[in-house]
Amino acid sequence: GRVAALSDSVADNWILTYHPDVYLYGALMHSSMYLKDDARLQGWAALYQQGIDSINRDSDNAKFGGSGRRMKIRSY
C-alpha cells in the first residue's frame, strides 16, 4: 500500500506514528545541502538507514506473522 501524504487534513500516517525517526533523519539529510559539508551528515544517514531497516523488519514480521503492514521501503 501507499503511505498517506501528510497535509493540513492528514496530520499523521503509520510511518510517523510508529517510526518518526525516519522523517526526522530524512529531513536532516536533506538539510545538508544548506548546511554545506556538515560533518553530521554521515551520522544522520546511518540513523536514517537504521529507521528504514526497522520498517522493513516490521514489514517482514508482518508478512510472515500473518497480519499487519506489508510494505518495503527502499532507501537512497
Short mmCIF file of N, CA and C in Angstrom, two decimals:
data_model
loop_
_atom_site.label_atom_id
_atom_site.label_comp_id
_atom_site.label_asym_id
_atom_site.label_seq_id
_atom_site.Cartn_x
_atom_site.Cartn_y
_atom_site.Cartn_z
N GLY A 1 0.81 -1.18 0.00
CA GLY A 1 0.00 0.00 0.00
C GLY A 1 0.86 1.25 0.00
N ARG A 2 0.21 2.32 -0.26
CA ARG A 2 0.87 3.61 -0.28
C ARG A 2 0.77 4.26 1.08
N VAL A 3 1.74 5.08 1.37
CA VAL A 3 1.75 5.85 2.60
C VAL A 3 0.97 7.13 2.35
N ALA A 4 0.03 7.44 3.24
CA ALA A 4 -0.77 8.66 3.09
C ALA A 4 0.14 9.87 3.20
N ALA A 5 0.02 10.79 2.25
CA ALA A 5 0.81 12.02 2.27
C ALA A 5 0.32 12.91 3.41
N LEU A 6 1.25 13.57 4.07
CA LEU A 6 0.89 14.49 5.14
C LEU A 6 0.39 15.80 4.56
N SER A 7 -0.63 16.38 5.19
CA SER A 7 -1.20 17.65 4.74
C SER A 7 -1.92 18.29 5.92
N ASP A 8 -2.60 19.40 5.67
CA ASP A 8 -3.36 20.05 6.74
C ASP A 8 -4.47 19.14 7.27
N SER A 9 -5.06 18.35 6.38
CA SER A 9 -6.17 17.49 6.80
C SER A 9 -5.70 16.10 7.26
N VAL A 10 -4.50 15.70 6.86
CA VAL A 10 -3.94 14.40 7.28
C VAL A 10 -2.70 14.69 8.11
N ALA A 11 -2.86 14.63 9.43
CA ALA A 11 -1.78 15.05 10.34
C ALA A 11 -0.74 13.96 10.57
N ASP A 12 -1.09 12.70 10.33
CA ASP A 12 -0.11 11.63 10.53
C ASP A 12 -0.44 10.42 9.67
N ASN A 13 0.51 9.51 9.60
CA ASN A 13 0.33 8.25 8.91
C ASN A 13 1.05 7.19 9.74
N TRP A 14 1.05 5.95 9.30
CA TRP A 14 1.62 4.90 10.14
C TRP A 14 3.12 5.04 10.31
N ILE A 15 3.81 5.59 9.31
CA ILE A 15 5.26 5.78 9.48
C ILE A 15 5.53 6.83 10.55
N LEU A 16 4.82 7.94 10.50
CA LEU A 16 5.02 8.99 11.50
C LEU A 16 4.62 8.50 12.89
N THR A 17 3.63 7.64 12.96
CA THR A 17 3.18 7.11 14.25
C THR A 17 4.19 6.13 14.84
N TYR A 18 4.65 5.18 14.03
CA TYR A 18 5.49 4.10 14.54
C TYR A 18 7.00 4.31 14.33
N HIS A 19 7.36 5.16 13.37
CA HIS A 19 8.79 5.37 13.06
C HIS A 19 9.06 6.85 12.78
N PRO A 20 8.81 7.72 13.74
CA PRO A 20 9.00 9.16 13.48
C PRO A 20 10.46 9.51 13.19
N ASP A 21 11.39 8.69 13.64
CA ASP A 21 12.81 8.96 13.40
C ASP A 21 13.15 8.96 11.92
N VAL A 22 12.42 8.21 11.11
CA VAL A 22 12.68 8.18 9.68
C VAL A 22 12.42 9.55 9.06
N TYR A 23 11.33 10.20 9.46
CA TYR A 23 11.06 11.56 8.98
C TYR A 23 12.13 12.53 9.47
N LEU A 24 12.49 12.43 10.73
CA LEU A 24 13.48 13.34 11.31
C LEU A 24 14.82 13.23 10.59
N TYR A 25 15.37 12.03 10.50
CA TYR A 25 16.69 11.87 9.91
C TYR A 25 16.66 12.06 8.40
N GLY A 26 15.56 11.75 7.76
CA GLY A 26 15.43 12.06 6.33
C GLY A 26 15.46 13.56 6.09
N ALA A 27 14.75 14.31 6.92
CA ALA A 27 14.75 15.77 6.79
C ALA A 27 16.14 16.34 7.09
N LEU A 28 16.81 15.80 8.10
CA LEU A 28 18.16 16.28 8.41
C LEU A 28 19.12 15.99 7.26
N MET A 29 18.98 14.83 6.63
CA MET A 29 19.84 14.52 5.49
C MET A 29 19.61 15.51 4.35
N HIS A 30 18.35 15.83 4.10
CA HIS A 30 18.04 16.76 3.01
C HIS A 30 18.45 18.20 3.35
N SER A 31 18.57 18.50 4.63
CA SER A 31 19.01 19.85 5.01
C SER A 31 20.50 20.04 4.81
N SER A 32 21.23 18.96 4.59
CA SER A 32 22.69 19.04 4.49
C SER A 32 23.15 19.91 3.33
N MET A 33 22.35 20.01 2.26
CA MET A 33 22.78 20.85 1.14
C MET A 33 22.79 22.33 1.53
N TYR A 34 22.01 22.70 2.54
CA TYR A 34 22.00 24.08 3.02
C TYR A 34 23.05 24.31 4.10
N LEU A 35 23.47 23.23 4.75
CA LEU A 35 24.45 23.35 5.83
C LEU A 35 25.89 23.26 5.31
N LYS A 36 26.06 22.90 4.07
CA LYS A 36 27.36 22.87 3.39
C LYS A 36 28.41 22.03 4.10
N ASP A 37 28.51 20.80 3.69
CA ASP A 37 29.55 19.88 4.17
C ASP A 37 29.51 19.68 5.68
N ASP A 38 28.34 19.56 6.22
CA ASP A 38 28.21 19.32 7.66
C ASP A 38 28.72 17.91 7.98
N ALA A 39 29.57 17.80 8.95
CA ALA A 39 30.17 16.51 9.31
C ALA A 39 29.14 15.55 9.89
N ARG A 40 28.01 16.05 10.32
CA ARG A 40 26.99 15.19 10.92
C ARG A 40 26.19 14.40 9.90
N LEU A 41 26.35 14.71 8.61
CA LEU A 41 25.58 14.04 7.56
C LEU A 41 25.72 12.53 7.61
N GLN A 42 26.93 12.03 7.81
CA GLN A 42 27.14 10.58 7.86
C GLN A 42 26.36 9.94 9.00
N GLY A 43 26.33 10.60 10.14
CA GLY A 43 25.57 10.09 11.28
C GLY A 43 24.08 10.08 11.00
N TRP A 44 23.58 11.16 10.40
CA TRP A 44 22.15 11.22 10.06
C TRP A 44 21.79 10.15 9.04
N ALA A 45 22.66 9.94 8.06
CA ALA A 45 22.40 8.91 7.05
C ALA A 45 22.36 7.52 7.68
N ALA A 46 23.26 7.27 8.62
CA ALA A 46 23.28 5.97 9.29
C ALA A 46 22.01 5.76 10.12
N LEU A 47 21.58 6.80 10.82
CA LEU A 47 20.37 6.69 11.63
C LEU A 47 19.13 6.56 10.76
N TYR A 48 19.12 7.26 9.61
CA TYR A 48 18.02 7.12 8.66
C TYR A 48 17.94 5.68 8.16
N GLN A 49 19.09 5.12 7.80
CA GLN A 49 19.12 3.74 7.30
C GLN A 49 18.66 2.75 8.38
N GLN A 50 19.02 3.01 9.63
CA GLN A 50 18.54 2.16 10.72
C GLN A 50 17.03 2.21 10.82
N GLY A 51 16.45 3.40 10.63
CA GLY A 51 14.99 3.54 10.65
C GLY A 51 14.34 2.78 9.52
N ILE A 52 14.90 2.89 8.32
CA ILE A 52 14.38 2.17 7.16
C ILE A 52 14.48 0.66 7.39
N ASP A 53 15.61 0.24 7.94
CA ASP A 53 15.78 -1.19 8.24
C ASP A 53 14.74 -1.67 9.25
N SER A 54 14.42 -0.83 10.22
CA SER A 54 13.40 -1.17 11.22
C SER A 54 12.03 -1.31 10.57
N ILE A 55 11.70 -0.41 9.65
CA ILE A 55 10.42 -0.50 8.94
C ILE A 55 10.38 -1.80 8.13
N ASN A 56 11.45 -2.10 7.42
CA ASN A 56 11.48 -3.32 6.62
C ASN A 56 11.41 -4.57 7.48
N ARG A 57 12.05 -4.54 8.64
CA ARG A 57 11.99 -5.67 9.57
C ARG A 57 10.55 -5.87 10.06
N ASP A 58 9.88 -4.75 10.41
CA ASP A 58 8.48 -4.84 10.83
C ASP A 58 7.61 -5.38 9.71
N SER A 59 7.91 -4.95 8.48
CA SER A 59 7.14 -5.42 7.33
C SER A 59 7.33 -6.92 7.14
N ASP A 60 8.58 -7.38 7.24
CA ASP A 60 8.83 -8.81 7.11
C ASP A 60 8.14 -9.60 8.21
N ASN A 61 8.17 -9.09 9.43
CA ASN A 61 7.48 -9.76 10.54
C ASN A 61 5.98 -9.82 10.28
N ALA A 62 5.43 -8.76 9.70
CA ALA A 62 4.01 -8.75 9.39
C ALA A 62 3.68 -9.76 8.29
N LYS A 63 4.55 -9.86 7.29
CA LYS A 63 4.32 -10.81 6.19
C LYS A 63 4.30 -12.24 6.70
N PHE A 64 5.28 -12.57 7.50
CA PHE A 64 5.41 -13.95 7.94
C PHE A 64 4.62 -14.24 9.20
N GLY A 65 4.13 -13.19 9.86
CA GLY A 65 3.32 -13.36 11.06
C GLY A 65 1.85 -13.47 10.75
N GLY A 66 1.47 -13.13 9.52
CA GLY A 66 0.09 -13.29 9.11
C GLY A 66 -0.80 -12.07 9.29
N SER A 67 -0.26 -10.95 9.79
CA SER A 67 -1.10 -9.76 9.93
C SER A 67 -0.23 -8.52 9.87
N GLY A 68 -0.86 -7.38 9.73
CA GLY A 68 -0.16 -6.10 9.78
C GLY A 68 0.22 -5.55 8.42
N ARG A 69 1.12 -4.58 8.46
CA ARG A 69 1.54 -3.87 7.26
C ARG A 69 2.43 -4.75 6.39
N ARG A 70 2.34 -4.51 5.09
CA ARG A 70 3.19 -5.24 4.15
C ARG A 70 3.76 -4.27 3.15
N MET A 71 4.80 -3.56 3.56
CA MET A 71 5.39 -2.57 2.69
C MET A 71 6.90 -2.62 2.79
N LYS A 72 7.54 -2.52 1.68
CA LYS A 72 9.00 -2.49 1.64
C LYS A 72 9.42 -1.10 1.18
N ILE A 73 10.22 -0.43 1.97
CA ILE A 73 10.69 0.90 1.59
C ILE A 73 12.18 0.79 1.29
N ARG A 74 12.55 1.30 0.17
CA ARG A 74 13.95 1.31 -0.23
C ARG A 74 14.54 2.66 0.13
N SER A 75 15.76 2.68 0.59
CA SER A 75 16.41 3.94 0.87
C SER A 75 17.18 4.39 -0.35
N TYR A 76 17.90 5.45 -0.23
CA TYR A 76 18.62 6.03 -1.35
C TYR A 76 19.58 5.06 -1.96
#
